[in-house]
Amino acid sequence: MVDRSSPPGGPQHPSLSAPSLVLRLGGIALVVAALAGAFAYVHGSFDPQRLTPKALVDVLEKNNGVHPGFRRNHAKGVCVIGYFESSGEARPYSVAQVFNEPRTPVVGRFALPAGSPYAPDSAVPIRSLALRFTQANGQQWRTGMNSMPVFPVGTPEAFYQLQQAQSPDPATGKPDPTKVPAFFAAHPEAVPFLTWIKTAKPSASYATETYNSVNAFYLVDASGKKQAVRWGMTPLAQDAAGATAPEGSDFLEKDLVQRLAEGPLRFQLNITLANADDPVNDASKAWPADRKVLNAGTLVLEKTQPQLSGECRDINYDPLVLPAGIQGSDDPLLAARSAGYADSYLRRTSEVSQLPTGKKEARP
Ligand code: HEM
């Protein structure tokens, strides 16, 4: 007997029957729509008020101009190469190899926190030091530190508004001078930073500054116990008594090259341990000065490299790239930094570094 319900050539495969195919295609369309929605949510397309990494980097570009191939903030800098020698003092608090092995190689970068690679070294009284420690097990610890003890604000939204207050007014091409004072009047959390910056002076050397993590992190021991910390690099080199920043725009890199020609430069890694009630999610607030401080070891810097061809050029000093034994806190600046640096990194590494005619990068 012939089975009339089957098409000639045998029964049709269930997945190819018309209603089932429509259902399946519909299902796929739903999954694609859900994924597109998730991307749009993360991108901020549903909420134009949502602060995105793109908006954060766009405002930096608006204020500083676009300098192809350069970082969108801390654009002027120099690579440094060296290593870290652990003292063993942080070992009881963290399983990270960097605190447990005698020596870990480091690629770093000193910089000026300005958006232009041509800013004079005296433009701001702040300097920065970023470091990438590469452990023997391949895990990395990346950190970007500033010479300020606290950040002006505690949230990415406030950081964005502060940048907006400094943006050029389309009518004049210059920032409106009333906007920054108005911003600070509305942001009392900036008082500790404003108090510090009142007396801060541009220093004559990268080698004599103290660099602070500003954000808080956790050290994690072998039992999983977490200790909130902030860290800083304190220089072992001293300024000559009464030294002030010299005239001229590019003295910092020359000074560094000169000092390294005479021998390595050393910094001590100090790790401050928070008490239980110290704020770990607000970089605008200092911790009391009497907190316990570990001397975790010594950073030894041996040579410089130009930033456009050196090893630091293609490093994104994302503060959330951390080895086992160090964790980020819930400070909202950390996630914003991580996402913003990635955006800046993608922009700069997809461009050819261009120096304007007449500008030459120093070749130490
Ligand atoms: C929401 C707040 C912040 C935003 C949007 C922001 C943005 C940026 C961007 C776009 C870069 C360039 C990254 C690259 O191209 O590799 C940068 C560099 C840097 N930032 Fe931030 N930043 C923020 C907060 C902070 C804080 C709190 C610190 C405190 C230590 C800090 C320290 C640094 C340092 C040291 C560098 C230079 C890193 C290097 O030499 O490559 N930033 N920042």
PDB file of C-alpha atoms in Angstrom, residues 38-277:
ATOM      1  CA  ALA A  38      21.620  43.741  24.831  1.00  0.00           C
ATOM      2  CA  PHE A  39      24.326  45.467  22.759  1.00  0.00           C
ATOM      3  CA  ALA A  40      22.180  48.582  22.417  1.00  0.00           C
ATOM      4  CA  TYR A  41      21.644  48.577  26.191  1.00  0.00           C
ATOM      5  CA  VAL A  42      25.374  48.322  26.903  1.00  0.00           C
ATOM      6  CA  HIS A  43      26.113  50.932  24.242  1.00  0.00           C
ATOM      7  CA  GLY A  44      23.545  53.258  25.813  1.00  0.00           C
ATOM      8  CA  SER A  45      21.287  53.557  22.743  1.00  0.00           C
ATOM      9  CA  PHE A  46      18.088  53.164  24.840  1.00  0.00           C
ATOM     10  CA  ASP A  47      19.027  55.934  27.219  1.00  0.00           C
ATOM     11  CA  PRO A  48      20.711  58.968  25.697  1.00  0.00           C
ATOM     12  CA  GLN A  49      21.506  60.159  29.261  1.00  0.00           C
ATOM     13  CA  ARG A  50      23.538  57.005  29.981  1.00  0.00           C
ATOM     14  CA  LEU A  51      27.244  57.737  30.268  1.00  0.00           C
ATOM     15  CA  THR A  52      29.185  55.603  27.781  1.00  0.00           C
ATOM     16  CA  PRO A  53      32.945  55.078  27.384  1.00  0.00           C
ATOM     17  CA  LYS A  54      32.592  56.744  23.970  1.00  0.00           C
ATOM     18  CA  ALA A  55      31.102  59.891  25.557  1.00  0.00           C
ATOM     19  CA  LEU A  56      33.912  60.012  28.134  1.00  0.00           C
ATOM     20  CA  VAL A  57      36.606  59.814  25.468  1.00  0.00           C
ATOM     21  CA  ASP A  58      34.730  62.135  23.066  1.00  0.00           C
ATOM     22  CA  VAL A  59      34.707  64.916  25.666  1.00  0.00           C
ATOM     23  CA  LEU A  60      38.456  64.483  26.254  1.00  0.00           C
ATOM     24  CA  GLU A  61      38.976  64.816  22.474  1.00  0.00           C
ATOM     25  CA  LYS A  62      36.707  67.861  22.345  1.00  0.00           C
ATOM     26  CA  ASN A  63      38.766  69.598  25.046  1.00  0.00           C
ATOM     27  CA  ASN A  64      42.239  68.573  23.898  1.00  0.00           C
ATOM     28  CA  GLY A  65      41.948  68.011  20.155  1.00  0.00           C
ATOM     29  CA  VAL A  66      42.715  64.699  18.436  1.00  0.00           C
ATOM     30  CA  HIS A  67      46.395  63.766  18.300  1.00  0.00           C
ATOM     31  CA  PRO A  68      46.534  60.602  16.155  1.00  0.00           C
ATOM     32  CA  GLY A  69      48.318  57.689  17.770  1.00  0.00           C
ATOM     33  CA  PHE A  70      48.471  59.301  21.210  1.00  0.00           C
ATOM     34  CA  ARG A  71      46.558  58.509  24.403  1.00  0.00           C
ATOM     35  CA  ARG A  72      43.404  60.638  24.801  1.00  0.00           C
ATOM     36  CA  ASN A  73      44.532  61.627  28.290  1.00  0.00           C
ATOM     37  CA  HIS A  74      48.046  61.649  29.790  1.00  0.00           C
ATOM     38  CA  ALA A  75      49.198  62.020  26.176  1.00  0.00           C
ATOM     39  CA  LYS A  76      52.748  63.241  26.850  1.00  0.00           C
ATOM     40  CA  GLY A  77      54.943  60.584  28.387  1.00  0.00           C
ATOM     41  CA  VAL A  78      57.932  58.275  28.213  1.00  0.00           C
ATOM     42  CA  CYS A  79      58.363  54.501  28.624  1.00  0.00           C
ATOM     43  CA  VAL A  80      60.511  53.058  31.416  1.00  0.00           C
ATOM     44  CA  ILE A  81      61.854  49.530  31.833  1.00  0.00           C
ATOM     45  CA  GLY A  82      62.863  47.809  35.069  1.00  0.00           C
ATOM     46  CA  TYR A  83      61.787  45.303  37.668  1.00  0.00           C
ATOM     47  CA  PHE A  84      60.155  44.964  41.085  1.00  0.00           C
ATOM     48  CA  GLU A  85      61.883  43.336  44.065  1.00  0.00           C
ATOM     49  CA  SER A  86      59.437  42.006  46.669  1.00  0.00           C
ATOM     50  CA  SER A  87      60.256  42.500  50.354  1.00  0.00           C
ATOM     51  CA  GLY A  88      57.842  39.709  51.315  1.00  0.00           C
ATOM     52  CA  GLU A  89      55.868  42.077  53.617  1.00  0.00           C
ATOM     53  CA  ALA A  90      52.649  41.823  51.543  1.00  0.00           C
ATOM     54  CA  ARG A  91      52.872  38.006  51.354  1.00  0.00           C
ATOM     55  CA  PRO A  92      50.539  37.344  54.332  1.00  0.00           C
ATOM     56  CA  TYR A  93      47.855  39.501  52.670  1.00  0.00           C
ATOM     57  CA  SER A  94      48.008  38.377  49.032  1.00  0.00           C
ATOM     58  CA  VAL A  95      48.746  35.262  47.008  1.00  0.00           C
ATOM     59  CA  ALA A  96      49.841  37.396  44.009  1.00  0.00           C
ATOM     60  CA  GLN A  97      53.164  36.114  42.691  1.00  0.00           C
ATOM     61  CA  VAL A  98      54.508  39.666  42.458  1.00  0.00           C
ATOM     62  CA  PHE A  99      54.644  39.770  46.284  1.00  0.00           C
ATOM     63  CA  ASN A 100      55.927  36.222  46.646  1.00  0.00           C
ATOM     64  CA  GLU A 101      58.680  35.947  44.015  1.00  0.00           C
ATOM     65  CA  PRO A 102      61.941  37.858  44.503  1.00  0.00           C
ATOM     66  CA  ARG A 103      61.811  39.706  41.145  1.00  0.00           C
ATOM     67  CA  THR A 104      59.106  40.620  38.568  1.00  0.00           C
ATOM     68  CA  PRO A 105      59.804  42.470  35.290  1.00  0.00           C
ATOM     69  CA  VAL A 106      58.079  45.822  34.751  1.00  0.00           C
ATOM     70  CA  VAL A 107      57.227  48.031  31.747  1.00  0.00           C
ATOM     71  CA  GLY A 108      56.101  51.485  32.860  1.00  0.00           C
ATOM     72  CA  ARG A 109      55.277  54.946  31.646  1.00  0.00           C
ATOM     73  CA  PHE A 110      55.731  58.348  33.242  1.00  0.00           C
ATOM     74  CA  ALA A 111      53.325  60.990  31.924  1.00  0.00           C
ATOM     75  CA  LEU A 112      51.739  64.380  32.289  1.00  0.00           C
ATOM     76  CA  PRO A 113      47.965  64.268  32.850  1.00  0.00           C
ATOM     77  CA  ALA A 114      47.138  66.492  29.912  1.00  0.00           C
ATOM     78  CA  GLY A 115      45.399  65.587  26.667  1.00  0.00           C
ATOM     79  CA  SER A 116      48.007  67.143  24.393  1.00  0.00           C
ATOM     80  CA  PRO A 117      51.351  65.438  23.736  1.00  0.00           C
ATOM     81  CA  TYR A 118      52.867  68.933  23.329  1.00  0.00           C
ATOM     82  CA  ALA A 119      51.699  70.432  26.651  1.00  0.00           C
ATOM     83  CA  PRO A 120      54.574  72.156  28.465  1.00  0.00           C
ATOM     84  CA  ASP A 121      55.791  70.139  31.468  1.00  0.00           C
ATOM     85  CA  SER A 122      54.810  73.010  33.755  1.00  0.00           C
ATOM     86  CA  ALA A 123      51.193  72.992  32.447  1.00  0.00           C
ATOM     87  CA  VAL A 124      49.929  70.920  35.396  1.00  0.00           C
ATOM     88  CA  PRO A 125      51.379  70.271  38.856  1.00  0.00           C
ATOM     89  CA  ILE A 126      50.522  66.552  38.534  1.00  0.00           C
ATOM     90  CA  ARG A 127      52.590  63.694  37.101  1.00  0.00           C
ATOM     91  CA  SER A 128      51.648  60.051  36.618  1.00  0.00           C
ATOM     92  CA  LEU A 129      53.297  56.641  36.665  1.00  0.00           C
ATOM     93  CA  ALA A 130      51.723  53.568  35.068  1.00  0.00           C
ATOM     94  CA  LEU A 131      53.199  50.086  35.574  1.00  0.00           C
ATOM     95  CA  ARG A 132      52.707  46.621  34.120  1.00  0.00           C
ATOM     96  CA  PHE A 133      54.156  43.813  36.233  1.00  0.00           C
ATOM     97  CA  THR A 134      54.360  40.488  34.354  1.00  0.00           C
ATOM     98  CA  GLN A 135      54.462  37.558  36.769  1.00  0.00           C
ATOM     99  CA  ALA A 136      56.230  34.261  36.041  1.00  0.00           C
ATOM    100  CA  ASN A 137      52.797  32.556  35.751  1.00  0.00           C
ATOM    101  CA  GLY A 138      51.849  34.972  32.940  1.00  0.00           C
ATOM    102  CA  GLN A 139      49.318  36.959  34.994  1.00  0.00           C
ATOM    103  CA  GLN A 140      49.728  40.719  34.947  1.00  0.00           C
ATOM    104  CA  TRP A 141      49.179  43.557  37.381  1.00  0.00           C
ATOM    105  CA  ARG A 142      48.560  46.860  35.648  1.00  0.00           C
ATOM    106  CA  THR A 143      48.222  50.081  37.585  1.00  0.00           C
ATOM    107  CA  GLY A 144      48.025  53.773  36.659  1.00  0.00           C
ATOM    108  CA  MET A 145      48.905  56.136  39.519  1.00  0.00           C
ATOM    109  CA  ASN A 146      48.768  59.893  39.898  1.00  0.00           C
ATOM    110  CA  SER A 147      50.788  62.225  42.116  1.00  0.00           C
ATOM    111  CA  MET A 148      47.582  63.630  43.616  1.00  0.00           C
ATOM    112  CA  PRO A 149      46.532  61.972  46.907  1.00  0.00           C
ATOM    113  CA  VAL A 150      42.775  62.050  46.111  1.00  0.00           C
ATOM    114  CA  PHE A 151      40.652  62.462  42.963  1.00  0.00           C
ATOM    115  CA  PRO A 152      38.506  65.607  42.585  1.00  0.00           C
ATOM    116  CA  VAL A 153      35.296  63.580  42.273  1.00  0.00           C
ATOM    117  CA  GLY A 154      34.018  60.132  43.185  1.00  0.00           C
ATOM    118  CA  THR A 155      31.872  59.160  40.182  1.00  0.00           C
ATOM    119  CA  PRO A 156      32.337  58.909  36.390  1.00  0.00           C
ATOM    120  CA  GLU A 157      29.281  61.153  35.902  1.00  0.00           C
ATOM    121  CA  ALA A 158      30.893  63.956  37.940  1.00  0.00           C
ATOM    122  CA  PHE A 159      34.201  63.452  36.066  1.00  0.00           C
ATOM    123  CA  TYR A 160      32.275  63.829  32.794  1.00  0.00           C
ATOM    124  CA  GLN A 161      30.521  67.003  33.980  1.00  0.00           C
ATOM    125  CA  LEU A 162      33.883  68.455  35.054  1.00  0.00           C
ATOM    126  CA  GLN A 163      35.238  67.791  31.546  1.00  0.00           C
ATOM    127  CA  GLN A 164      32.109  69.383  30.039  1.00  0.00           C
ATOM    128  CA  ALA A 165      32.681  72.481  32.186  1.00  0.00           C
ATOM    129  CA  GLN A 166      36.109  72.789  30.529  1.00  0.00           C
ATOM    130  CA  SER A 167      34.865  72.310  26.950  1.00  0.00           C
ATOM    131  CA  PRO A 168      35.253  75.173  24.489  1.00  0.00           C
ATOM    132  CA  ASP A 169      32.131  77.323  24.091  1.00  0.00           C
ATOM    133  CA  PRO A 170      31.091  77.168  20.388  1.00  0.00           C
ATOM    134  CA  ALA A 171      30.539  80.975  20.401  1.00  0.00           C
ATOM    135  CA  THR A 172      34.041  81.940  21.603  1.00  0.00           C
ATOM    136  CA  GLY A 173      36.087  78.801  20.955  1.00  0.00           C
ATOM    137  CA  LYS A 174      37.211  79.045  24.615  1.00  0.00           C
ATOM    138  CA  PRO A 175      35.901  77.481  27.830  1.00  0.00           C
ATOM    139  CA  ASP A 176      33.368  79.625  29.679  1.00  0.00           C
ATOM    140  CA  PRO A 177      35.380  80.801  32.758  1.00  0.00           C
ATOM    141  CA  THR A 178      32.315  80.642  35.027  1.00  0.00           C
ATOM    142  CA  LYS A 179      31.641  76.943  34.477  1.00  0.00           C
ATOM    143  CA  VAL A 180      34.502  75.299  36.406  1.00  0.00           C
ATOM    144  CA  PRO A 181      33.970  77.427  39.563  1.00  0.00           C
ATOM    145  CA  ALA A 182      30.230  76.680  39.292  1.00  0.00           C
ATOM    146  CA  PHE A 183      31.007  72.945  39.017  1.00  0.00           C
ATOM    147  CA  PHE A 184      33.199  72.993  42.141  1.00  0.00           C
ATOM    148  CA  ALA A 185      30.629  75.069  44.067  1.00  0.00           C
ATOM    149  CA  ALA A 186      28.131  72.279  43.405  1.00  0.00           C
ATOM    150  CA  HIS A 187      30.641  69.496  44.284  1.00  0.00           C
ATOM    151  CA  PRO A 188      31.816  69.792  47.897  1.00  0.00           C
ATOM    152  CA  GLU A 189      33.460  66.340  47.603  1.00  0.00           C
ATOM    153  CA  ALA A 190      36.214  68.111  45.609  1.00  0.00           C
ATOM    154  CA  VAL A 191      37.406  70.115  48.662  1.00  0.00           C
ATOM    155  CA  PRO A 192      40.244  67.717  49.691  1.00  0.00           C
ATOM    156  CA  PHE A 193      41.592  67.764  46.102  1.00  0.00           C
ATOM    157  CA  LEU A 194      41.220  71.565  45.804  1.00  0.00           C
ATOM    158  CA  THR A 195      43.014  72.024  49.133  1.00  0.00           C
ATOM    159  CA  TRP A 196      45.893  69.839  47.914  1.00  0.00           C
ATOM    160  CA  ILE A 197      46.217  71.498  44.499  1.00  0.00           C
ATOM    161  CA  LYS A 198      46.335  75.008  46.001  1.00  0.00           C
ATOM    162  CA  THR A 199      49.921  74.408  47.160  1.00  0.00           C
ATOM    163  CA  ALA A 200      50.982  71.765  44.585  1.00  0.00           C
ATOM    164  CA  LYS A 201      53.759  72.939  42.259  1.00  0.00           C
ATOM    165  CA  PRO A 202      54.967  71.387  38.980  1.00  0.00           C
ATOM    166  CA  SER A 203      58.008  69.342  40.077  1.00  0.00           C
ATOM    167  CA  ALA A 204      61.344  69.338  38.252  1.00  0.00           C
ATOM    168  CA  SER A 205      61.573  65.554  38.009  1.00  0.00           C
ATOM    169  CA  TYR A 206      59.502  62.426  37.516  1.00  0.00           C
ATOM    170  CA  ALA A 207      62.014  60.703  39.818  1.00  0.00           C
ATOM    171  CA  THR A 208      61.129  62.660  42.973  1.00  0.00           C
ATOM    172  CA  GLU A 209      57.316  62.399  42.939  1.00  0.00           C
ATOM    173  CA  THR A 210      55.083  60.064  44.955  1.00  0.00           C
ATOM    174  CA  TYR A 211      52.486  58.257  42.809  1.00  0.00           C
ATOM    175  CA  ASN A 212      49.164  57.074  44.313  1.00  0.00           C
ATOM    176  CA  SER A 213      46.656  54.447  43.184  1.00  0.00           C
ATOM    177  CA  VAL A 214      43.905  56.866  44.342  1.00  0.00           C
ATOM    178  CA  ASN A 215      41.259  54.128  43.846  1.00  0.00           C
ATOM    179  CA  ALA A 216      40.952  51.309  46.401  1.00  0.00           C
ATOM    180  CA  PHE A 217      41.541  47.604  45.728  1.00  0.00           C
ATOM    181  CA  TYR A 218      41.580  44.373  47.748  1.00  0.00           C
ATOM    182  CA  LEU A 219      44.490  42.091  48.566  1.00  0.00           C
ATOM    183  CA  VAL A 220      43.305  38.484  48.840  1.00  0.00           C
ATOM    184  CA  ASP A 221      45.144  35.858  50.907  1.00  0.00           C
ATOM    185  CA  ALA A 222      45.258  32.072  50.511  1.00  0.00           C
ATOM    186  CA  SER A 223      42.075  31.600  52.609  1.00  0.00           C
ATOM    187  CA  GLY A 224      40.184  34.135  50.434  1.00  0.00           C
ATOM    188  CA  LYS A 225      40.268  36.842  53.134  1.00  0.00           C
ATOM    189  CA  LYS A 226      40.108  40.337  51.620  1.00  0.00           C
ATOM    190  CA  GLN A 227      41.900  43.450  52.878  1.00  0.00           C
ATOM    191  CA  ALA A 228      41.001  46.847  51.341  1.00  0.00           C
ATOM    192  CA  VAL A 229      44.111  48.801  50.301  1.00  0.00           C
ATOM    193  CA  ARG A 230      45.435  51.764  48.377  1.00  0.00           C
ATOM    194  CA  TRP A 231      49.032  51.766  47.156  1.00  0.00           C
ATOM    195  CA  GLY A 232      51.656  54.265  46.181  1.00  0.00           C
ATOM    196  CA  MET A 233      55.227  54.474  44.897  1.00  0.00           C
ATOM    197  CA  THR A 234      57.449  56.713  47.034  1.00  0.00           C
ATOM    198  CA  PRO A 235      60.727  57.880  45.474  1.00  0.00           C
ATOM    199  CA  LEU A 236      64.048  57.035  47.064  1.00  0.00           C
ATOM    200  CA  ALA A 237      65.659  59.861  45.021  1.00  0.00           C
ATOM    201  CA  GLN A 238      65.467  63.306  46.569  1.00  0.00           C
ATOM    202  CA  ASP A 239      65.119  66.744  45.001  1.00  0.00           C
ATOM    203  CA  ALA A 240      68.124  68.980  45.534  1.00  0.00           C
ATOM    204  CA  ALA A 241      67.143  71.418  48.330  1.00  0.00           C
ATOM    205  CA  GLY A 242      64.987  74.223  46.942  1.00  0.00           C
ATOM    206  CA  ALA A 243      64.809  72.673  43.439  1.00  0.00           C
ATOM    207  CA  THR A 244      62.085  74.209  41.272  1.00  0.00           C
ATOM    208  CA  ALA A 245      60.887  73.246  37.818  1.00  0.00           C
ATOM    209  CA  PRO A 246      63.159  74.803  35.179  1.00  0.00           C
ATOM    210  CA  GLU A 247      61.957  77.002  32.336  1.00  0.00           C
ATOM    211  CA  GLY A 248      61.115  75.283  29.043  1.00  0.00           C
ATOM    212  CA  SER A 249      58.549  72.747  28.040  1.00  0.00           C
ATOM    213  CA  ASP A 250      60.332  69.390  27.917  1.00  0.00           C
ATOM    214  CA  PHE A 251      62.552  69.178  30.997  1.00  0.00           C
ATOM    215  CA  LEU A 252      60.993  66.058  32.581  1.00  0.00           C
ATOM    216  CA  GLU A 253      62.135  63.536  29.977  1.00  0.00           C
ATOM    217  CA  LYS A 254      65.632  65.064  29.744  1.00  0.00           C
ATOM    218  CA  ASP A 255      65.979  64.950  33.535  1.00  0.00           C
ATOM    219  CA  LEU A 256      64.919  61.278  33.556  1.00  0.00           C
ATOM    220  CA  VAL A 257      67.425  60.302  30.868  1.00  0.00           C
ATOM    221  CA  GLN A 258      70.194  62.172  32.702  1.00  0.00           C
ATOM    222  CA  ARG A 259      69.406  60.535  36.049  1.00  0.00           C
ATOM    223  CA  LEU A 260      69.245  57.044  34.511  1.00  0.00           C
ATOM    224  CA  ALA A 261      72.614  57.578  32.821  1.00  0.00           C
ATOM    225  CA  GLU A 262      74.023  57.807  36.360  1.00  0.00           C
ATOM    226  CA  GLY A 263      72.290  54.605  37.586  1.00  0.00           C
ATOM    227  CA  PRO A 264      68.901  53.012  38.266  1.00  0.00           C
ATOM    228  CA  LEU A 265      66.067  54.903  39.968  1.00  0.00           C
ATOM    229  CA  ARG A 266      64.252  53.357  42.926  1.00  0.00           C
ATOM    230  CA  PHE A 267      60.759  53.716  44.397  1.00  0.00           C
ATOM    231  CA  GLN A 268      59.291  51.978  47.445  1.00  0.00           C
ATOM    232  CA  LEU A 269      55.877  50.307  47.027  1.00  0.00           C
ATOM    233  CA  ASN A 270      53.814  51.336  50.048  1.00  0.00           C
ATOM    234  CA  ILE A 271      50.497  49.559  50.593  1.00  0.00           C
ATOM    235  CA  THR A 272      48.077  51.262  53.005  1.00  0.00           C
ATOM    236  CA  LEU A 273      45.652  48.936  54.810  1.00  0.00           C
ATOM    237  CA  ALA A 274      42.136  50.342  55.321  1.00  0.00           C
ATOM    238  CA  ASN A 275      40.222  50.042  58.573  1.00  0.00           C
ATOM    239  CA  ALA A 276      36.786  48.440  58.359  1.00  0.00           C
ATOM    240  CA  ASP A 277      34.918  51.760  58.048  1.00  0.00           C
TER     241      ASP A 277
END
